[in-house]
mmCIF file of C-alpha atoms in Angstrom:
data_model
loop_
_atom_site.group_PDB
_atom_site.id
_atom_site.type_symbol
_atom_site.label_atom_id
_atom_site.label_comp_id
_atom_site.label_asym_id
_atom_site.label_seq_id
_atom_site.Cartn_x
_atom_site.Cartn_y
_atom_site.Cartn_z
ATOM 1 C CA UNK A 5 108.518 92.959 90.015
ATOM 2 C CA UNK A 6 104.806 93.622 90.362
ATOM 3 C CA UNK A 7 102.562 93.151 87.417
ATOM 4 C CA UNK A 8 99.489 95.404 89.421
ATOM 5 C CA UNK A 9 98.069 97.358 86.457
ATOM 6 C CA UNK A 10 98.490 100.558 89.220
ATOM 7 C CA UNK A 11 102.189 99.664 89.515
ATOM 8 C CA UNK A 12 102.809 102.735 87.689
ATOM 9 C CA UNK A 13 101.143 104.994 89.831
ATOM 10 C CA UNK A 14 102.717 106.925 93.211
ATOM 11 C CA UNK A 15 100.967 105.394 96.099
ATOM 12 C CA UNK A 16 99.782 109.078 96.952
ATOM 13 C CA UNK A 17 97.655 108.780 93.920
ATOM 14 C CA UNK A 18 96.486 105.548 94.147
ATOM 15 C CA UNK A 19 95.236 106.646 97.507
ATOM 16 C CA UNK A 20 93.287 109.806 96.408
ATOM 17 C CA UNK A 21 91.871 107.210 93.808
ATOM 18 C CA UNK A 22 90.296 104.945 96.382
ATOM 19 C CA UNK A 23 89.101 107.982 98.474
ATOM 20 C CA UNK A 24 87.205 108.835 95.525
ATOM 21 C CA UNK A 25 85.545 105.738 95.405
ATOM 22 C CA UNK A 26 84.735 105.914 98.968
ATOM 23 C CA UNK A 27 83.624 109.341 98.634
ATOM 24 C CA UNK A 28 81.408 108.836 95.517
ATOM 25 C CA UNK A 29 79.911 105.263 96.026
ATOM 26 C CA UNK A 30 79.791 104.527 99.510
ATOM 27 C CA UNK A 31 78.838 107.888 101.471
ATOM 28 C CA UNK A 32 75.395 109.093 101.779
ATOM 29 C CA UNK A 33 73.581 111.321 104.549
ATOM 30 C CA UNK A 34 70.405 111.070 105.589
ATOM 31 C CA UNK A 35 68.959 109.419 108.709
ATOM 32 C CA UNK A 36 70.304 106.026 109.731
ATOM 33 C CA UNK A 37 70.240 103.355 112.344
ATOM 34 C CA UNK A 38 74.171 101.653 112.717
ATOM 35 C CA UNK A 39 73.679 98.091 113.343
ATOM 36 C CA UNK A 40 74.605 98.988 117.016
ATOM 37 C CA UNK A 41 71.443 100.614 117.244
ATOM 38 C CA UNK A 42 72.915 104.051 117.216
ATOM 39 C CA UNK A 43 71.175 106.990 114.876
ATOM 40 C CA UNK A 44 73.405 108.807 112.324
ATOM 41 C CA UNK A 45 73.351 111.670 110.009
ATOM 42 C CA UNK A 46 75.266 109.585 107.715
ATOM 43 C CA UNK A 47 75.942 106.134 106.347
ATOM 44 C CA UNK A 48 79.420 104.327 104.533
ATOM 45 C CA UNK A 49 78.084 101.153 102.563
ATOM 46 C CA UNK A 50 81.357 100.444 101.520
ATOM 47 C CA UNK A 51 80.866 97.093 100.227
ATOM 48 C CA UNK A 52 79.782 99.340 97.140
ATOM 49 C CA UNK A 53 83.802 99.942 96.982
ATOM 50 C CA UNK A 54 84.845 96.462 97.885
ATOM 51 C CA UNK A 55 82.853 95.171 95.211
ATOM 52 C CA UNK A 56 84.031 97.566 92.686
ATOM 53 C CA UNK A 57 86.653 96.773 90.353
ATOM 54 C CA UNK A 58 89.137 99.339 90.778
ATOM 55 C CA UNK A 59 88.105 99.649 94.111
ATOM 56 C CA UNK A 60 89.151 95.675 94.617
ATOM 57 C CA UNK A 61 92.122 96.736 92.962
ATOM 58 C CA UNK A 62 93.290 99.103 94.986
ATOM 59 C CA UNK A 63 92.536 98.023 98.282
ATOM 60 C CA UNK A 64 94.197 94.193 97.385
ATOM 61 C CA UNK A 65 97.128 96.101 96.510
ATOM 62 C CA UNK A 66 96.936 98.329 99.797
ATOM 63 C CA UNK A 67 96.479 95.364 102.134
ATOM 64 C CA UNK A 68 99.095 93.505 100.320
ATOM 65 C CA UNK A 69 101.552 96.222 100.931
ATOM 66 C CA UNK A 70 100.836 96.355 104.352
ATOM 67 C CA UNK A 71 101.453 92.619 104.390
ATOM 68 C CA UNK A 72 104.521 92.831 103.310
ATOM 69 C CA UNK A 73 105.689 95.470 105.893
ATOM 70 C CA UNK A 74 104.669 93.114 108.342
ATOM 71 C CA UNK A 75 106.228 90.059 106.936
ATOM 72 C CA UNK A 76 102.274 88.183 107.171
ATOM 73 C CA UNK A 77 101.100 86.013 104.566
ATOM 74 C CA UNK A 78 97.717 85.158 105.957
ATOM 75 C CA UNK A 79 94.671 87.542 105.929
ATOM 76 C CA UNK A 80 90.814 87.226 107.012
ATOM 77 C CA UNK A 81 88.573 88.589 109.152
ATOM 78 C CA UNK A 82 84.556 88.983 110.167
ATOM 79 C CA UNK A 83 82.167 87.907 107.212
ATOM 80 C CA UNK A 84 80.302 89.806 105.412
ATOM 81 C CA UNK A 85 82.668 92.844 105.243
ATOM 82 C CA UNK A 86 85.869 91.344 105.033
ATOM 83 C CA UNK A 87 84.997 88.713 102.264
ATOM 84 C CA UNK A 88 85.334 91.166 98.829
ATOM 85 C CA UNK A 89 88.451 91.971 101.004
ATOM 86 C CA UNK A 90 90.072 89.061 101.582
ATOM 87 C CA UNK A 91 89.121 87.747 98.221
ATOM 88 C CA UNK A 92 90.555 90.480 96.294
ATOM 89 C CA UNK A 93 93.904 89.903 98.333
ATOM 90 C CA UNK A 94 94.424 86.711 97.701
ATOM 91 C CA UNK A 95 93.474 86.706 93.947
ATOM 92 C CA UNK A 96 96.582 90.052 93.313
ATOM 93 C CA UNK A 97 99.055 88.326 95.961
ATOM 94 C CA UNK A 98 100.266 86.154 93.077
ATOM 95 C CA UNK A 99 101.344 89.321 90.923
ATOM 96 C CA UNK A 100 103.191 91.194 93.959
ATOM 97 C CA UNK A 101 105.391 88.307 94.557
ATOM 98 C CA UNK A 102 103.696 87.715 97.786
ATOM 99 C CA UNK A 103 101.446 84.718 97.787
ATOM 100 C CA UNK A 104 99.048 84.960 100.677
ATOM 101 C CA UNK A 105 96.321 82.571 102.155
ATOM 102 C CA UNK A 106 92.898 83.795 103.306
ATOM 103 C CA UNK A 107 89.950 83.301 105.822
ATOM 104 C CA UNK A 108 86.816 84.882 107.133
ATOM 105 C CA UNK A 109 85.288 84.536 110.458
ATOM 106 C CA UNK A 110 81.620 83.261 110.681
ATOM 107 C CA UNK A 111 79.187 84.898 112.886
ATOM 108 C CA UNK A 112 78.975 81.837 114.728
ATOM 109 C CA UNK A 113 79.835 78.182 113.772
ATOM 110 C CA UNK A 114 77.998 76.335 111.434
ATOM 111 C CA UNK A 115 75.463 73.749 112.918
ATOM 112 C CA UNK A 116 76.122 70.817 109.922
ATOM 113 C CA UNK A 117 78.954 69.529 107.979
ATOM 114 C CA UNK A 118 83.034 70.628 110.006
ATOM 115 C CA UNK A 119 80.524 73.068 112.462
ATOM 116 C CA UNK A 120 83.849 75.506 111.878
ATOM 117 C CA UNK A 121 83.869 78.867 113.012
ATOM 118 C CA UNK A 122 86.464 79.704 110.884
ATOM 119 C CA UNK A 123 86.091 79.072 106.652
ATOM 120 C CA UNK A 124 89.373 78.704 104.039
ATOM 121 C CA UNK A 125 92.963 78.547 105.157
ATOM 122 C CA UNK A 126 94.271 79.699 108.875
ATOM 123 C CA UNK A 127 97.628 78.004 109.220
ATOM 124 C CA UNK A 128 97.944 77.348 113.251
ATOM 125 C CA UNK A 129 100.769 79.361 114.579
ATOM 126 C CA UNK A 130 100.928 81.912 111.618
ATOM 127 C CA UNK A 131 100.458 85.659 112.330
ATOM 128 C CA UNK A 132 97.286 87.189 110.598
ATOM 129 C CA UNK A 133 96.354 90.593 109.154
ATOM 130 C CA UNK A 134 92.831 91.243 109.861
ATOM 131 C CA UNK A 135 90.521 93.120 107.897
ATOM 132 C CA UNK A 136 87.348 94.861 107.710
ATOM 133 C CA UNK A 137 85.446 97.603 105.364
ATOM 134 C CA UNK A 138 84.390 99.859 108.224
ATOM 135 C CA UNK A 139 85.279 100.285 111.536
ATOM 136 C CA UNK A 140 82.820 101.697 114.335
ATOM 137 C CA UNK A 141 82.536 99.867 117.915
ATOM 138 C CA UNK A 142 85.231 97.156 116.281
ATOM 139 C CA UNK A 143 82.829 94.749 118.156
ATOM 140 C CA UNK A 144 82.660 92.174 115.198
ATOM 141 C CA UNK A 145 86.888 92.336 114.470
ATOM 142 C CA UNK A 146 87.783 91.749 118.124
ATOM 143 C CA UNK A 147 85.068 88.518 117.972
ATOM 144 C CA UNK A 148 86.754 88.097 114.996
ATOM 145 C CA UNK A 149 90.669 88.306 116.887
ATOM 146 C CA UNK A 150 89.405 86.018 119.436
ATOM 147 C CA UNK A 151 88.252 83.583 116.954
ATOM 148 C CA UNK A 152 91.607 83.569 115.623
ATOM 149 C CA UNK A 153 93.590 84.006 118.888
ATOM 150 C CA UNK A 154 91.796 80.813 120.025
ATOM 151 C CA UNK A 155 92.835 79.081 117.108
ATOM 152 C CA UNK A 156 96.606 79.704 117.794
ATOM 153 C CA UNK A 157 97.438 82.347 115.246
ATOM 154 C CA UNK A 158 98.833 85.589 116.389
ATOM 155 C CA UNK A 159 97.366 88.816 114.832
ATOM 156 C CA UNK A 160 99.460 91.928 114.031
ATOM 157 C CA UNK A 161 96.950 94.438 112.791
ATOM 158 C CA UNK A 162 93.550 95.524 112.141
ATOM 159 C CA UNK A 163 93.267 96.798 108.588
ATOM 160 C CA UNK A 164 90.381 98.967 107.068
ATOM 161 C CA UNK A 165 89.206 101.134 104.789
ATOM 162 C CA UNK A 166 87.700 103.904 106.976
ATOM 163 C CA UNK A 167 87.858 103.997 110.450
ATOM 164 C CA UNK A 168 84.676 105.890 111.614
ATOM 165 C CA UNK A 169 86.269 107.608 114.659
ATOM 166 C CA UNK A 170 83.511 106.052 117.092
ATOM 167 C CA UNK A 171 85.602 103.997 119.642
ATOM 168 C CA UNK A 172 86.542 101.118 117.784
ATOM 169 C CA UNK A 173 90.792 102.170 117.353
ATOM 170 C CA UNK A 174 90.433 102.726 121.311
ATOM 171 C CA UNK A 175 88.351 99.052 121.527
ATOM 172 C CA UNK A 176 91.092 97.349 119.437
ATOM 173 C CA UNK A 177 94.155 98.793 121.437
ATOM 174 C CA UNK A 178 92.757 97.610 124.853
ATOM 175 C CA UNK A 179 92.745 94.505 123.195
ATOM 176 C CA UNK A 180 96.473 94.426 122.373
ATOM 177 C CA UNK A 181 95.864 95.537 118.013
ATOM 178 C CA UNK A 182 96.736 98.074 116.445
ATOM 179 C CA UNK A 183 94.525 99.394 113.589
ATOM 180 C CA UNK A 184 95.651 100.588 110.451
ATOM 181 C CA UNK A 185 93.038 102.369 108.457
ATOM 182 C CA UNK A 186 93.436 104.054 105.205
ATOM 183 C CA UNK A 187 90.858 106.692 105.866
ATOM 184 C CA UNK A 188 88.860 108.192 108.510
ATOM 185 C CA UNK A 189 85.425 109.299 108.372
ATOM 186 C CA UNK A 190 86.751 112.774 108.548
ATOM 187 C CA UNK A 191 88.802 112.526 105.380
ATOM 188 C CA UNK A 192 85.967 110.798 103.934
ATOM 189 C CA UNK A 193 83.488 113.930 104.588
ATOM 190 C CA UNK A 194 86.134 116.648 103.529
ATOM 191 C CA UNK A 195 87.411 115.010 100.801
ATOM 192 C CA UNK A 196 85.707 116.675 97.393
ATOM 193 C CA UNK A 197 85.219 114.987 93.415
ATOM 194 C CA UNK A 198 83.776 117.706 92.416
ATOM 195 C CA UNK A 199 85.460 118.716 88.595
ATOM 196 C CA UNK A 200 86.928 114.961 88.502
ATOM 197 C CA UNK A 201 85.717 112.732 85.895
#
C-alpha cells in the first residue's frame, strides 16, 4: 500500500497537475539559443518543476510507476537534468513498496579521487530506467546509455518530462530505446491554467 500523499488522486489528475506545473513555471517565449546552438521562439527550464515540491512529487511517483511496469529498480541518467529526478525517485521509492537505487552520468570523468564517470549506485548487470527533464537532440541521454551500456547494465527506457518533438525519440530508437515521455512540447503549448488557482 502506497503512503504517496497523491495516492488518492486518479493518475489522470495527477497528470493534468504536473502539466500545470510545466505549463506555469517552466515555459516561456521569447528568443532563445538551445544549447545545440539552435534559435527558438520558446524555452522549457524545467528544472523550475524538478525542483518544485509537488512537482518532485509527482514526477518520483510517475517514474516510479513506470519502474514498476518494467520490473527496474535502478534509475539515473545525464547530470544536471536528471539529478532533482533521480533524487526525488529514490527518496518516494521507500513509500511505493519499491525500493530503487540511483545514479547520474557525469559529463565526463572526474580527473581526481575514483576518476568515475558514473556517481552513486549502478549495480553491473541490472537493467536501468533513464531519465531526463527535457528531451531535444537526446544527444546527452544516449552519452548517457553508452556510459551505462559500457558499464554492463542494460537500459529499458528513456523517461522524461517533455519530449520537445525535435529528433531526439527518432535519435533514441536508432539506438535500440524507447522513450517514454509524459508530455510533448505540443501539449505543453496547448495546454491552458487560465481560471485555475
Amino acid at each position: 500500500m502506497s503512503n504517496d500523499p497523491l495516492s488518492g488522486l486518479p493518475a489522470s489528475e495527477k497528470r493534468n497537475r504536473l502539466l500545470d506545473l510545466v505549463r506555469e513555471l517552466a515555459y516561456m517565449e521569447g528568443d532563445f539559443t538551445l544549447s545545440s546552438g539552435a534559435k527558438s521562439s520558446f524555452y522549457l527550464d524545467c528544472r523550475r518543476v524538478t525542483l518544485y515540491p509537488a512537482g518532485a512529487l509527482l514526477i518520483g511517483g510517475f517514474v516510479l510507476d513506470l519502474m514498476k511496469e518494467l520490473g527496474v529498480s535502478v534509475v539515473g541518467g545525464p547530470t544536471l537534468a536528471a539529478d532533482p529526478i533521480v533524487g526525488a525517485t529514490v527518496a518516494l521509492s521507500p513509500l511505493y513498496d519499491w525500493p530503487v537505487q540511483g545514479f547520474i552520468v557525469r559529463k565526463s570523468a572526474k580527473e581526481h579521487g575514483t576518476g568515475r564517470l558514473i556517481e552513486g549506485l549502478l549495480p553491473e548487470g541490472k537493467p536501468v530506467l533513464i531519465v531526463e527533464d527535457t528531451i531535444t537532440s537526446a544527444g546527452s541521454v544516449i552519452r548517457a546509455i553508452e556510459a551505462v551500456r559500457e558499464a554492463g547494465n542494460p537500459v529499458k527506457a528513456v523517461w522524461a518530462l517533455v519530449d520537445r518533438l525535435a529528433g531526439g525519440r527518432e535519435a533514441l530508437a536508432e539506438a535500440g530505446v524507447e522513450l517514454r515521455a509524459m508530455f510533448t512540447i505540443d501539449d505543453v503549448r496547448a495546454h491552458s491554467t487560465e481560471g485555475k488557482q
